[in-house]
């Protein structure tokens, strides 16, 4: 099997290196990927069409809104799949954990204090990353992961039960569904007003400002939706993997 | 020597192919399921490297506008939708206006009283035109968006893969592929 693997890898690598000669040079501004009309339109016209400085956010949430919406659905589906695979309801005695050797009765002072100091800052930073995605690197996915990390830190530092007090399982799944609902809601709302799905400019009827402002504000809306889903699913994935699907005690 | 030069010229592609092959080897040949998942992650990272390196342009910055360019665009957009449609026309008009101002400045040289006034006008115009957005100044945003979503898919697949591995370990007490196959074969 190993020999077969090496042969396969060498042949594939050789073929890819042969094809590499046709690829554009390093840093070539006239490469096919950068030279096409679409990519240049994104760079020069984003600011006029959406008023968003960060082109990546604009392309992600507006021009390629379908892609991002179903990306969020992929995350949601992965979370559901993990719950379906791992989650065990009721008492289960399979896979006994070794008895914890550390004293878990009293939380450590240093860990306790660090958590108290760090978690609010991490959450604030996550909100900043979500809200500031229009002007700096950031957005729903990144901010959502950071927000989820705050809960994972809580679960790691204390135990899963403590984290579950803040984000119990049913609330997590509701949050994940609400995120997709917010995103798809923007699309359906545009549809109701008589435009295409996820064509935000028509949302000027319910949002302040003109059509461009509507696109600007809707992008923030869908980013918030994405952040909800990503936060919830990140924590759900962690808690399921860490507790073997029993949701009782973590690592 | 020639070979080394050709490698140095396209080192980004070499790195991506080597990384990808490491990942592929781990996926095909490794016996341990977690090592297979690590290989899958390396494979995905290679793809991300490939895309991002294609989006790079010499001397270009990240695809976020500078502050003055953003304000320029904001100003433009305030004029109305029709102007967006005729952006090219507008640029031509701007160029023409600049020329007129330059001519006006030449005339103003004779009149000391108005010289300052015209200078400020020309200055503001220079600032206006320098904030124009050129595609070659910014890295390709499209590949970054595609990779942002690819990272997300990577996390999702890795999570599901780990969950399946954990379930298999619960069922068979092993994450070695050969041992699991052996147990299935013997019907245990």
CSV table of C-alpha atoms in Angstrom, one decimal:
chain,number,residue,atom,x,y,z
A,1,UNK,CA,0.0,0.0,0.0
A,2,UNK,CA,2.8,2.4,0.8
A,3,UNK,CA,4.7,1.6,-2.4
A,4,UNK,CA,1.5,2.0,-4.4
A,5,UNK,CA,0.9,5.4,-2.6
A,6,UNK,CA,4.4,6.6,-3.4
A,7,UNK,CA,4.0,5.6,-7.1
A,8,UNK,CA,0.7,7.4,-7.3
A,9,UNK,CA,2.0,10.5,-5.6
A,10,UNK,CA,5.1,10.7,-7.8
A,11,UNK,CA,3.2,10.3,-11.0
A,12,UNK,CA,0.6,12.9,-10.0
A,13,UNK,CA,3.2,15.3,-8.8
A,14,UNK,CA,5.2,14.9,-12.1
A,15,UNK,CA,2.1,15.6,-14.2
A,16,UNK,CA,1.2,18.6,-12.1
A,17,UNK,CA,4.8,20.0,-12.4
A,18,UNK,CA,4.5,19.5,-16.2
A,19,UNK,CA,1.3,21.6,-16.2
A,20,UNK,CA,3.0,24.2,-14.0
A,21,UNK,CA,4.9,25.6,-17.1
A,22,UNK,CA,1.7,27.0,-18.5
A,23,UNK,CA,0.8,28.8,-15.3
A,24,UNK,CA,1.2,32.6,-15.1
A,25,UNK,CA,4.4,34.0,-13.5
A,26,UNK,CA,4.6,35.0,-9.9
A,27,UNK,CA,3.0,38.4,-9.2
A,28,UNK,CA,1.9,38.8,-12.8
A,29,UNK,CA,-0.9,41.4,-12.9
A,30,UNK,CA,-1.9,40.3,-16.4
A,31,UNK,CA,-2.5,36.7,-15.4
A,32,UNK,CA,-5.8,35.3,-16.5
A,33,UNK,CA,-7.2,35.3,-13.0
A,34,UNK,CA,-6.5,39.0,-12.4
A,35,UNK,CA,-6.9,40.2,-15.9
A,36,UNK,CA,-10.5,39.3,-16.5
A,37,UNK,CA,-13.3,41.8,-16.5
A,38,UNK,CA,-15.0,40.4,-13.4
A,39,UNK,CA,-12.1,40.7,-11.1
A,40,UNK,CA,-11.3,44.2,-12.2
A,41,UNK,CA,-14.9,45.3,-11.9
A,42,UNK,CA,-14.8,44.1,-8.3
A,43,UNK,CA,-11.8,46.3,-7.6
A,44,UNK,CA,-12.8,49.5,-9.3
A,45,UNK,CA,-16.6,49.5,-9.0
A,46,UNK,CA,-17.2,48.0,-5.5
A,47,UNK,CA,-16.9,51.4,-3.8
A,48,UNK,CA,-19.4,53.0,-6.2
A,49,UNK,CA,-21.9,50.2,-6.2
A,50,UNK,CA,-21.9,49.3,-2.5
A,51,UNK,CA,-19.8,52.0,-0.6
A,52,UNK,CA,-17.8,49.2,1.1
A,53,UNK,CA,-14.0,49.7,1.2
A,54,UNK,CA,-13.2,46.0,1.7
A,55,UNK,CA,-13.8,44.4,-1.6
A,56,UNK,CA,-13.6,40.9,-0.2
A,57,UNK,CA,-16.5,41.6,2.1
A,58,UNK,CA,-18.5,43.1,-0.8
A,59,UNK,CA,-17.8,40.2,-3.1
A,60,UNK,CA,-18.5,37.7,-0.3
A,61,UNK,CA,-21.8,39.1,1.0
A,62,UNK,CA,-23.2,40.8,-2.1
A,63,UNK,CA,-21.9,39.8,-5.5
A,64,UNK,CA,-21.5,36.2,-4.5
A,65,UNK,CA,-24.3,36.1,-1.9
A,66,UNK,CA,-25.6,32.7,-3.1
A,67,UNK,CA,-22.2,31.1,-2.5
A,68,UNK,CA,-21.9,32.5,1.0
A,69,UNK,CA,-25.4,31.6,1.9
A,70,UNK,CA,-24.9,28.0,1.0
A,71,UNK,CA,-21.5,28.1,2.6
A,72,UNK,CA,-23.3,28.9,5.8
A,73,UNK,CA,-25.7,26.0,5.1
A,74,UNK,CA,-22.6,23.8,4.7
A,75,UNK,CA,-21.5,24.8,8.2
A,76,UNK,CA,-24.9,24.2,9.6
A,77,UNK,CA,-25.1,20.8,7.9
A,78,UNK,CA,-21.7,19.8,9.2
A,79,UNK,CA,-22.9,20.7,12.7
A,80,UNK,CA,-26.1,18.7,12.3
A,81,UNK,CA,-24.1,15.8,10.8
A,82,UNK,CA,-21.7,15.8,13.8
A,83,UNK,CA,-24.7,15.8,16.2
A,84,UNK,CA,-26.2,13.0,14.2
A,85,UNK,CA,-23.1,10.9,14.3
A,86,UNK,CA,-21.9,11.5,17.8
A,87,UNK,CA,-24.7,12.7,20.0
A,88,UNK,CA,-25.8,10.0,22.5
A,89,UNK,CA,-28.9,10.7,24.6
A,90,UNK,CA,-29.4,9.2,28.0
A,91,UNK,CA,-26.9,7.5,30.1
A,92,UNK,CA,-24.3,5.6,28.2
A,93,UNK,CA,-21.5,3.6,29.7
A,94,UNK,CA,-19.4,3.0,26.6
A,95,UNK,CA,-16.0,4.5,26.4
A,96,UNK,CA,-15.3,5.2,30.1
A,97,UNK,CA,-13.1,8.2,30.7
A,98,UNK,CA,-10.2,7.6,33.0
A,99,UNK,CA,-10.8,9.3,36.4
A,100,UNK,CA,-9.6,12.8,36.3
A,101,UNK,CA,-6.5,13.2,38.4
A,102,UNK,CA,-6.7,16.9,38.9
A,103,UNK,CA,-8.8,18.5,41.6
A,104,UNK,CA,-11.9,19.6,39.7
A,105,UNK,CA,-13.9,20.6,42.8
A,106,UNK,CA,-12.3,24.0,43.1
A,107,UNK,CA,-11.4,26.0,40.0
A,108,UNK,CA,-7.9,27.2,39.9
A,109,UNK,CA,-7.5,30.8,40.9
A,110,UNK,CA,-5.2,31.7,38.0
A,111,UNK,CA,-7.4,30.0,35.4
A,112,UNK,CA,-10.5,31.6,36.9
A,113,UNK,CA,-9.0,35.1,36.8
A,114,UNK,CA,-7.6,34.8,33.3
A,115,UNK,CA,-10.9,33.6,32.0
A,116,UNK,CA,-12.7,36.4,33.7
A,117,UNK,CA,-10.3,38.9,32.1
A,118,UNK,CA,-10.0,37.3,28.7
A,119,UNK,CA,-13.4,36.1,27.7
A,120,UNK,CA,-15.1,39.5,27.6
A,121,UNK,CA,-12.2,40.9,25.6
A,122,UNK,CA,-12.3,38.1,23.1
A,123,UNK,CA,-16.1,38.5,22.7
A,124,UNK,CA,-15.7,42.3,22.3
A,125,UNK,CA,-13.0,41.7,19.7
A,126,UNK,CA,-15.2,39.2,17.9
A,127,UNK,CA,-18.0,41.8,17.7
A,128,UNK,CA,-15.6,44.3,16.4
A,129,UNK,CA,-14.3,41.9,13.7
A,130,UNK,CA,-17.9,41.2,12.6
A,131,UNK,CA,-19.0,44.9,12.6
A,132,UNK,CA,-15.8,46.2,11.1
A,133,UNK,CA,-15.7,43.8,8.2
A,134,UNK,CA,-16.7,46.6,5.8
A,135,UNK,CA,-13.5,48.5,6.4
A,136,UNK,CA,-10.9,46.0,7.6
A,137,UNK,CA,-10.1,42.3,7.3
A,138,UNK,CA,-13.0,40.6,9.0
A,139,UNK,CA,-16.6,39.6,8.7
A,140,UNK,CA,-19.1,37.0,9.8
A,141,UNK,CA,-17.0,33.9,9.4
A,142,UNK,CA,-13.9,35.3,11.2
A,143,UNK,CA,-15.8,37.0,13.9
A,144,UNK,CA,-18.0,34.0,14.4
A,145,UNK,CA,-15.1,31.7,14.9
A,146,UNK,CA,-13.5,34.1,17.4
A,147,UNK,CA,-16.8,34.4,19.3
A,148,UNK,CA,-17.1,30.6,19.4
A,149,UNK,CA,-13.5,30.4,20.6
A,150,UNK,CA,-14.6,32.4,23.7
A,151,UNK,CA,-17.1,29.8,24.6
A,152,UNK,CA,-14.6,27.0,23.9
A,153,UNK,CA,-12.1,28.7,26.2
A,154,UNK,CA,-14.7,28.7,28.9
A,155,UNK,CA,-15.4,25.1,28.4
A,156,UNK,CA,-11.7,24.2,28.4
A,157,UNK,CA,-10.8,26.3,31.4
A,158,UNK,CA,-13.8,25.3,33.6
A,159,UNK,CA,-15.8,22.4,32.3
A,160,UNK,CA,-18.4,21.8,29.7
A,161,UNK,CA,-21.2,22.1,32.2
A,162,UNK,CA,-20.2,25.7,33.0
A,163,UNK,CA,-20.2,26.6,29.3
A,164,UNK,CA,-23.5,24.9,28.8
A,165,UNK,CA,-25.1,27.3,31.3
A,166,UNK,CA,-24.4,30.1,28.9
A,167,UNK,CA,-24.9,28.2,25.6
A,168,UNK,CA,-27.1,25.1,26.3
A,169,UNK,CA,-27.5,22.7,23.4
A,170,UNK,CA,-30.9,23.8,22.3
A,171,UNK,CA,-30.0,27.4,22.3
A,172,UNK,CA,-26.9,26.7,20.2
A,173,UNK,CA,-29.0,25.0,17.6
A,174,UNK,CA,-31.6,27.7,17.6
A,175,UNK,CA,-28.8,30.3,17.2
A,176,UNK,CA,-27.4,28.3,14.2
A,177,UNK,CA,-30.9,28.2,12.6
A,178,UNK,CA,-31.5,31.9,13.3
A,179,UNK,CA,-28.3,32.8,11.5
A,180,UNK,CA,-29.4,31.0,8.3
A,181,UNK,CA,-32.9,32.5,8.8
A,182,UNK,CA,-31.4,36.0,8.9
A,183,UNK,CA,-29.4,35.4,5.8
A,184,UNK,CA,-32.2,33.7,3.8
A,185,UNK,CA,-34.6,36.3,5.1
A,186,UNK,CA,-32.7,39.1,3.3
A,187,UNK,CA,-33.0,37.1,0.2
A,188,UNK,CA,-36.7,36.3,0.6
A,189,UNK,CA,-37.4,39.9,1.5
A,190,UNK,CA,-35.9,41.1,-1.8
A,191,UNK,CA,-37.9,38.5,-3.5
A,192,UNK,CA,-41.1,39.7,-1.9
A,193,UNK,CA,-40.4,43.3,-3.0
A,194,UNK,CA,-40.1,42.0,-6.6
A,195,UNK,CA,-36.4,41.8,-7.2
A,196,UNK,CA,-34.1,38.8,-7.5
A,197,UNK,CA,-33.2,36.6,-4.5
A,198,UNK,CA,-30.5,38.3,-2.5
A,199,UNK,CA,-30.6,41.5,-4.6
A,200,UNK,CA,-30.3,43.9,-1.7
A,201,UNK,CA,-30.8,47.2,-3.5
A,202,UNK,CA,-34.6,46.8,-3.4
A,203,UNK,CA,-34.4,46.7,0.4
A,204,UNK,CA,-34.2,50.4,0.4
A,205,UNK,CA,-37.9,50.2,1.0
A,206,UNK,CA,-37.3,49.0,4.6
A,207,UNK,CA,-33.8,50.3,5.3
A,208,UNK,CA,-32.6,53.9,5.6
A,209,UNK,CA,-30.8,55.6,2.8
A,210,UNK,CA,-30.8,55.0,-1.0
A,211,UNK,CA,-30.3,51.8,-2.9
A,212,UNK,CA,-26.5,51.7,-2.4
A,213,UNK,CA,-27.0,52.3,1.4
A,214,UNK,CA,-29.4,49.4,1.3
A,215,UNK,CA,-26.7,47.1,-0.1
A,216,UNK,CA,-24.3,48.4,2.5
A,217,UNK,CA,-26.6,47.7,5.4
A,218,UNK,CA,-27.8,44.4,4.1
A,219,UNK,CA,-24.2,43.2,3.9
A,220,UNK,CA,-23.8,43.9,7.6
A,221,UNK,CA,-27.1,42.0,8.2
A,222,UNK,CA,-26.1,38.9,6.4
A,223,UNK,CA,-22.6,39.0,8.1
A,224,UNK,CA,-24.4,39.0,11.4
A,225,UNK,CA,-26.4,36.0,10.3
A,226,UNK,CA,-23.3,34.1,9.2
A,227,UNK,CA,-21.7,35.0,12.6
A,228,UNK,CA,-24.6,33.5,14.5
A,229,UNK,CA,-24.4,30.2,12.6
A,230,UNK,CA,-20.6,30.0,12.8
A,231,UNK,CA,-20.5,30.8,16.5
A,232,UNK,CA,-23.1,28.2,17.3
A,233,UNK,CA,-21.7,25.4,15.1
A,234,UNK,CA,-18.1,25.9,16.3
A,235,UNK,CA,-19.2,25.5,19.9
A,236,UNK,CA,-21.4,22.6,19.0
A,237,UNK,CA,-18.7,20.8,17.1
A,238,UNK,CA,-16.3,21.3,20.0
A,239,UNK,CA,-18.7,20.2,22.7
A,240,UNK,CA,-19.7,17.1,20.8
A,241,UNK,CA,-16.2,16.1,20.0
A,242,UNK,CA,-14.9,16.8,23.5
A,243,UNK,CA,-17.6,15.0,25.4
A,244,UNK,CA,-18.0,12.1,23.0
A,245,UNK,CA,-21.5,13.2,22.2
A,246,UNK,CA,-22.7,12.9,25.8
A,247,UNK,CA,-22.5,16.6,26.6
A,248,UNK,CA,-21.6,15.8,30.2
A,249,UNK,CA,-18.0,16.5,30.8
A,250,UNK,CA,-15.4,17.9,28.4
A,251,UNK,CA,-11.8,17.2,28.0
B,1,UNK,CA,21.4,25.3,-12.8
B,2,UNK,CA,18.7,25.8,-15.3
B,3,UNK,CA,16.4,23.6,-13.3
B,4,UNK,CA,17.1,25.6,-10.1
B,5,UNK,CA,16.3,28.8,-12.0
B,6,UNK,CA,13.0,27.4,-13.2
B,7,UNK,CA,12.1,26.3,-9.7
B,8,UNK,CA,13.0,29.7,-8.3
B,9,UNK,CA,10.8,31.4,-11.0
B,10,UNK,CA,7.7,29.5,-10.0
B,11,UNK,CA,8.5,28.5,-6.4
B,12,UNK,CA,4.8,29.1,-5.4
B,13,UNK,CA,3.7,26.4,-7.7
B,14,UNK,CA,6.4,24.0,-6.5
B,15,UNK,CA,5.5,24.5,-2.9
B,16,UNK,CA,1.9,24.0,-3.6
B,17,UNK,CA,2.5,20.8,-5.6
B,18,UNK,CA,4.9,19.4,-2.9
B,19,UNK,CA,2.4,20.2,-0.1
B,20,UNK,CA,-0.4,18.7,-2.1
B,21,UNK,CA,1.5,15.5,-2.7
B,22,UNK,CA,2.4,15.2,1.0
B,23,UNK,CA,-1.3,15.5,1.8
B,24,UNK,CA,-2.2,13.0,-1.0
B,25,UNK,CA,0.4,10.5,0.2
B,26,UNK,CA,-1.0,10.8,3.8
B,27,UNK,CA,-4.5,10.3,2.5
B,28,UNK,CA,-3.6,7.2,0.4
B,29,UNK,CA,-0.9,5.4,2.4
B,30,UNK,CA,-1.4,6.2,6.0
B,31,UNK,CA,-3.1,3.6,8.1
B,32,UNK,CA,-4.1,5.9,11.0
B,33,UNK,CA,-7.4,7.7,10.4
B,34,UNK,CA,-6.4,10.8,12.2
B,35,UNK,CA,-3.2,11.0,10.1
B,36,UNK,CA,-5.4,10.7,7.0
B,37,UNK,CA,-7.4,13.7,8.3
B,38,UNK,CA,-4.1,15.6,8.8
B,39,UNK,CA,-3.2,14.7,5.2
B,40,UNK,CA,-6.6,16.1,4.1
B,41,UNK,CA,-5.9,19.3,5.9
B,42,UNK,CA,-2.5,19.7,4.3
B,43,UNK,CA,-4.1,19.0,0.9
B,44,UNK,CA,-6.6,21.8,1.5
B,45,UNK,CA,-3.9,24.2,2.7
B,46,UNK,CA,-2.0,23.5,-0.6
B,47,UNK,CA,-5.1,24.5,-2.6
B,48,UNK,CA,-5.5,27.7,-0.5
B,49,UNK,CA,-1.8,28.5,-1.1
B,50,UNK,CA,-2.3,28.0,-4.8
B,51,UNK,CA,-5.3,30.3,-5.1
B,52,UNK,CA,-3.8,33.0,-3.0
B,53,UNK,CA,-0.5,33.0,-4.9
B,54,UNK,CA,-2.5,33.4,-8.1
B,55,UNK,CA,-4.2,36.5,-6.7
B,56,UNK,CA,-0.9,38.2,-5.9
B,57,UNK,CA,0.2,41.1,-8.0
B,58,UNK,CA,3.6,42.7,-7.9
B,59,UNK,CA,3.5,45.9,-5.9
B,60,UNK,CA,-0.2,45.4,-5.1
B,61,UNK,CA,-1.7,45.8,-1.6
B,62,UNK,CA,-4.5,43.9,0.1
B,63,UNK,CA,-7.9,44.4,-1.5
B,64,UNK,CA,-9.1,47.1,0.8
B,65,UNK,CA,-9.3,50.7,-0.4
B,66,UNK,CA,-7.3,53.5,1.2
B,67,UNK,CA,-9.3,56.0,3.1
B,68,UNK,CA,-9.0,58.8,0.5
B,69,UNK,CA,-10.1,56.4,-2.2
B,70,UNK,CA,-13.1,55.4,-0.2
B,71,UNK,CA,-14.1,59.0,0.3
B,72,UNK,CA,-13.6,59.6,-3.4
B,73,UNK,CA,-15.9,56.8,-4.2
B,74,UNK,CA,-18.4,58.0,-1.7
B,75,UNK,CA,-18.5,61.4,-3.2
B,76,UNK,CA,-19.0,59.9,-6.7
B,77,UNK,CA,-21.8,57.7,-5.6
B,78,UNK,CA,-23.6,60.6,-4.1
B,79,UNK,CA,-24.1,62.1,-7.5
B,80,UNK,CA,-26.7,59.6,-8.6
B,81,UNK,CA,-27.1,56.2,-10.3
B,82,UNK,CA,-26.8,57.5,-13.9
B,83,UNK,CA,-23.3,58.5,-13.2
B,84,UNK,CA,-22.3,55.0,-12.2
B,85,UNK,CA,-23.4,53.7,-15.5
B,86,UNK,CA,-21.4,56.3,-17.4
B,87,UNK,CA,-18.3,56.1,-15.2
B,88,UNK,CA,-16.0,56.1,-18.2
B,89,UNK,CA,-17.6,59.1,-19.7
B,90,UNK,CA,-17.2,60.8,-16.3
B,91,UNK,CA,-13.5,60.0,-16.3
B,92,UNK,CA,-13.1,61.6,-19.7
B,93,UNK,CA,-15.0,64.7,-18.5
B,94,UNK,CA,-12.7,64.8,-15.4
B,95,UNK,CA,-9.6,64.7,-17.6
B,96,UNK,CA,-11.0,67.5,-19.7
B,97,UNK,CA,-11.9,69.6,-16.7
B,98,UNK,CA,-8.3,69.1,-15.4
B,99,UNK,CA,-6.9,70.4,-18.7
B,100,UNK,CA,-9.2,73.4,-18.6
B,101,UNK,CA,-8.0,74.2,-15.1
B,102,UNK,CA,-4.4,73.8,-16.2
B,103,UNK,CA,-5.0,76.3,-19.0
B,104,UNK,CA,-6.8,78.6,-16.5
B,105,UNK,CA,-3.7,78.4,-14.2
B,106,UNK,CA,-1.5,79.5,-17.1
B,107,UNK,CA,-3.7,82.5,-17.6
B,108,UNK,CA,-3.8,83.3,-13.9
B,109,UNK,CA,0.0,83.6,-13.8
B,110,UNK,CA,-0.4,87.0,-15.2
B,111,UNK,CA,-2.9,88.1,-12.5
B,112,UNK,CA,-1.3,87.9,-9.1
B,113,UNK,CA,-4.5,88.6,-7.3
B,114,UNK,CA,-6.1,85.4,-8.6
B,115,UNK,CA,-3.0,83.1,-8.6
B,116,UNK,CA,-3.6,81.7,-5.1
B,117,UNK,CA,-7.2,80.9,-5.8
B,118,UNK,CA,-6.3,78.9,-8.8
B,119,UNK,CA,-3.5,77.1,-7.1
B,120,UNK,CA,-5.8,75.7,-4.5
B,121,UNK,CA,-8.2,74.6,-7.2
B,122,UNK,CA,-5.4,72.7,-9.1
B,123,UNK,CA,-4.2,71.2,-5.8
B,124,UNK,CA,-7.7,69.8,-5.0
B,125,UNK,CA,-7.9,68.5,-8.5
B,126,UNK,CA,-4.6,66.6,-8.1
B,127,UNK,CA,-5.8,65.0,-5.0
B,128,UNK,CA,-9.0,64.0,-6.7
B,129,UNK,CA,-7.3,62.3,-9.6
B,130,UNK,CA,-4.6,60.5,-7.5
B,131,UNK,CA,-7.4,58.8,-5.6
B,132,UNK,CA,-8.6,57.0,-8.7
B,133,UNK,CA,-8.7,53.2,-8.2
B,134,UNK,CA,-6.5,51.1,-10.5
B,135,UNK,CA,-7.0,47.4,-10.7
B,136,UNK,CA,-3.3,46.6,-10.6
B,137,UNK,CA,-2.9,48.3,-7.2
B,138,UNK,CA,-4.9,45.7,-5.4
B,139,UNK,CA,-4.6,42.0,-5.1
B,140,UNK,CA,-7.3,40.0,-6.8
B,141,UNK,CA,-10.2,39.9,-4.3
B,142,UNK,CA,-12.0,37.1,-6.0
B,143,UNK,CA,-9.5,34.4,-5.0
B,144,UNK,CA,-9.6,35.6,-1.4
B,145,UNK,CA,-13.3,35.2,-1.3
B,146,UNK,CA,-13.1,31.7,-2.8
B,147,UNK,CA,-10.5,30.7,-0.2
B,148,UNK,CA,-12.4,32.2,2.6
B,149,UNK,CA,-15.2,29.9,1.8
B,150,UNK,CA,-12.8,27.0,1.2
B,151,UNK,CA,-11.4,27.4,4.7
B,152,UNK,CA,-15.0,27.1,6.0
B,153,UNK,CA,-15.6,23.9,4.0
B,154,UNK,CA,-12.2,22.7,5.4
B,155,UNK,CA,-13.3,23.2,8.9
B,156,UNK,CA,-16.7,21.5,8.3
B,157,UNK,CA,-15.1,18.4,6.6
B,158,UNK,CA,-12.5,18.2,9.3
B,159,UNK,CA,-15.1,18.3,12.0
B,160,UNK,CA,-17.2,15.7,10.4
B,161,UNK,CA,-14.2,13.5,9.7
B,162,UNK,CA,-13.1,13.7,13.4
B,163,UNK,CA,-16.6,12.9,14.5
B,164,UNK,CA,-16.7,9.8,12.3
B,165,UNK,CA,-13.2,8.8,13.6
B,166,UNK,CA,-14.4,9.2,17.2
B,167,UNK,CA,-17.5,7.0,16.5
B,168,UNK,CA,-15.3,4.4,14.8
B,169,UNK,CA,-13.1,4.3,17.8
B,170,UNK,CA,-16.1,3.9,20.0
B,171,UNK,CA,-17.3,1.0,17.9
B,172,UNK,CA,-14.0,-0.8,17.2
B,173,UNK,CA,-11.6,0.4,19.9
B,174,UNK,CA,-9.1,1.4,17.2
B,175,UNK,CA,-8.4,4.1,14.7
B,176,UNK,CA,-6.1,2.0,12.6
B,177,UNK,CA,-7.7,1.3,9.3
B,178,UNK,CA,-6.2,-2.2,8.9
B,179,UNK,CA,-7.5,-3.3,12.4
B,180,UNK,CA,-11.0,-1.9,11.6
B,181,UNK,CA,-11.1,-3.8,8.3
B,182,UNK,CA,-9.8,-6.9,10.0
B,183,UNK,CA,-12.6,-6.7,12.6
B,184,UNK,CA,-15.3,-6.1,10.0
B,185,UNK,CA,-13.9,-9.1,8.0
B,186,UNK,CA,-13.9,-11.5,10.9
B,187,UNK,CA,-17.4,-10.3,11.8
B,188,UNK,CA,-16.6,-9.3,15.3
